[in-house]
C-alpha positions as a LaTeX table, in Angstrom:
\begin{tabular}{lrrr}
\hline
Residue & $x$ (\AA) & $y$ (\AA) & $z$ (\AA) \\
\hline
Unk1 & 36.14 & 15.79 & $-2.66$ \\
Unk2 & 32.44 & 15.37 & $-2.88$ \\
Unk3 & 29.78 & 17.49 & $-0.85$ \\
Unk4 & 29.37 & 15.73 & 2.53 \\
Unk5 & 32.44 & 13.92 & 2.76 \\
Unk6 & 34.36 & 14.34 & 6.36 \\
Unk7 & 37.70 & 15.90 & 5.73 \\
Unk8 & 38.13 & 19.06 & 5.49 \\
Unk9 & 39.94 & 21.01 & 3.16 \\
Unk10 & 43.15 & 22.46 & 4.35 \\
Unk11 & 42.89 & 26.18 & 5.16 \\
Unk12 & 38.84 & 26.26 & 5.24 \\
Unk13 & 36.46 & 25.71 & 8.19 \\
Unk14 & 36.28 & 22.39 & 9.59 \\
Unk15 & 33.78 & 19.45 & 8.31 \\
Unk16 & 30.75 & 19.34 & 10.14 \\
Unk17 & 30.15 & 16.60 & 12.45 \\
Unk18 & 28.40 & 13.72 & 10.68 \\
Unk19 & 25.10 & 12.70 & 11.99 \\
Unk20 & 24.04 & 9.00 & 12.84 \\
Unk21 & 22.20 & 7.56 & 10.13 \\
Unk22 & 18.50 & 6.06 & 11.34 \\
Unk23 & 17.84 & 2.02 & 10.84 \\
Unk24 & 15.42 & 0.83 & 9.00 \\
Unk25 & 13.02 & $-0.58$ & 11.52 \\
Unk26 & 13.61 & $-4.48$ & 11.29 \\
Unk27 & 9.75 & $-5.66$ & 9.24 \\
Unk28 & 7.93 & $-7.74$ & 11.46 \\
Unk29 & 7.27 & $-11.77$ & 10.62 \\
Unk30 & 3.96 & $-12.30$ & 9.16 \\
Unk31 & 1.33 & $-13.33$ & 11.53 \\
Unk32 & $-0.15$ & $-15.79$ & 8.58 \\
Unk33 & 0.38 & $-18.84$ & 8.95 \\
Unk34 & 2.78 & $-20.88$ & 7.12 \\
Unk35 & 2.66 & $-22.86$ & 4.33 \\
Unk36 & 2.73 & $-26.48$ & 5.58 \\
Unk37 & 5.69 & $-28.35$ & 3.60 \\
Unk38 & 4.84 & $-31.63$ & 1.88 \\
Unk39 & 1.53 & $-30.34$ & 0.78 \\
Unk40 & 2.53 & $-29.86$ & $-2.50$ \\
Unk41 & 0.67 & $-30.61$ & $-5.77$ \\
Unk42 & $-2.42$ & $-31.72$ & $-3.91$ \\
Unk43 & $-2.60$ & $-28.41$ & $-2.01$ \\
Unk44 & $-1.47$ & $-26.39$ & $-5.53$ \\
Unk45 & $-4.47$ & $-28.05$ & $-7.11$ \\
Unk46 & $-6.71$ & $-27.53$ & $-3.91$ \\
Unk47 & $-6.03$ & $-23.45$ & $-3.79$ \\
Unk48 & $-6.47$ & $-23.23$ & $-8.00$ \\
Unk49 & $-9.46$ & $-24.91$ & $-8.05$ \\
Unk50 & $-10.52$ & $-22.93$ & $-5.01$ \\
Unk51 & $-9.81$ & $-19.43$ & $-6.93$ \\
Unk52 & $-10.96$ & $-20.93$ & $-9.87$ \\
Unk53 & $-15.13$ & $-20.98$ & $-8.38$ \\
Unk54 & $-14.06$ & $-17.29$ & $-7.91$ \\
Unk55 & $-13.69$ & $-16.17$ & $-10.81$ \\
Unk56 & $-16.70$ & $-14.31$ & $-12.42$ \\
Unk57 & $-16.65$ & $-16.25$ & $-16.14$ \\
Unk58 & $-17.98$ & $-14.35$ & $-19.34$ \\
Unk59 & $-21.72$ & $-15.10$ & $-20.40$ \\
Unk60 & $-21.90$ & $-16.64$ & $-23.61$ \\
Unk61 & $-22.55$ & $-13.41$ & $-25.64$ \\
Unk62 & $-19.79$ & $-11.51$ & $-23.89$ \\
Unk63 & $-17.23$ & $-14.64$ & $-25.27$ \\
Unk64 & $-18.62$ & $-14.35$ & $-28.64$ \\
Unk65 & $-18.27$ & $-10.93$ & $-28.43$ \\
Unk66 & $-14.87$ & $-11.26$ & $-27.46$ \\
Unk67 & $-13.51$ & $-13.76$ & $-29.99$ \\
Unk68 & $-15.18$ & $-11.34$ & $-33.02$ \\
Unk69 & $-13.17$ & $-8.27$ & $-31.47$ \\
Unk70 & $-9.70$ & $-10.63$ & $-31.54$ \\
Unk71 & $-10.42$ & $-11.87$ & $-35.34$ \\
Unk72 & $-11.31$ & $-8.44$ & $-36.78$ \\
Unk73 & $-8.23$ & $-7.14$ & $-35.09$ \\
Unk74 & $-6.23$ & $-10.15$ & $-36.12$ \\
Unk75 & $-7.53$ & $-9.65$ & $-40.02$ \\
Unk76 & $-6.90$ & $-5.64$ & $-39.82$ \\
Unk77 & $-3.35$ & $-6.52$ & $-39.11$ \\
Unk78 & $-2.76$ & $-9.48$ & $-40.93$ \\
Unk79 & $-3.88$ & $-7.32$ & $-44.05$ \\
Unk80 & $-1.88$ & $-4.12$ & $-42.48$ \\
Unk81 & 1.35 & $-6.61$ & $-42.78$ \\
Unk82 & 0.26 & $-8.10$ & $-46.07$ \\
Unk83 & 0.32 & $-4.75$ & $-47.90$ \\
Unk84 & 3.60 & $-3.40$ & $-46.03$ \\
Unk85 & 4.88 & $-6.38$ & $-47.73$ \\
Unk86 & 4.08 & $-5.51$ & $-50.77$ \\
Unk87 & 5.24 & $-2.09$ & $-50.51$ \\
Unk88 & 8.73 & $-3.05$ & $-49.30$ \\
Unk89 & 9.34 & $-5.91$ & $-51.25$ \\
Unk90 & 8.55 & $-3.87$ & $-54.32$ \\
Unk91 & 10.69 & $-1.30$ & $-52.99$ \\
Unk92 & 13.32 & $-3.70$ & $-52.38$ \\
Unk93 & 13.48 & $-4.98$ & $-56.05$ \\
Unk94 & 13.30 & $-1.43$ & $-57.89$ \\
Unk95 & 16.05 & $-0.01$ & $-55.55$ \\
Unk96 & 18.49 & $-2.71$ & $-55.09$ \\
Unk97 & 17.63 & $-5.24$ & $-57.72$ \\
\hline
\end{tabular}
């Protein structure tokens, strides 16, 4: 028998009455309005574009910027790969080979 469970074991004191467990309180419906069926692509396109003129875009140095970060990282791995490569596959050829 597990702790809390309602019978009681024969020749001990009895189980303690179990309590009423509380209800989640029901959430209530969204005062937004709904979205109006039969809207769709046109009103898809509508909202994006809408959050689109939101968006604070990058100035021109901050995208250069940007793209040099992404290539330097992309050449310190590529050459982090290249020369675990090397290692292995000599490693692979003196061991096994």
């Amino acid at each position: 028998m597990t702790p809390g469970s309602e019978a009681a074991l024969p020749g001990g004191p009895p189980a303690p009455p179990r309590r009423p467990t509380a209800r989640a309180a029901r959430p209530e419906p969204s005062r937004e309005p709904r979205a109006v069926p039969g809207r769709g692509l046109r009103g898809f396109v509508g909202e994006s574009v809408a959050e689109l003129k939101k968006v604070e875009w990058p100035t021109q140095a901050q995208l250069i910027q940007g793209v040099v970060v992404v290539l330097i990282a992309c050449v310190i791995v590529g050459l982090f790969l290249y020369a675990c490569d090397l290692i292995f596959k000599r490693l692979v050829q003196d061991v096994f080979l």
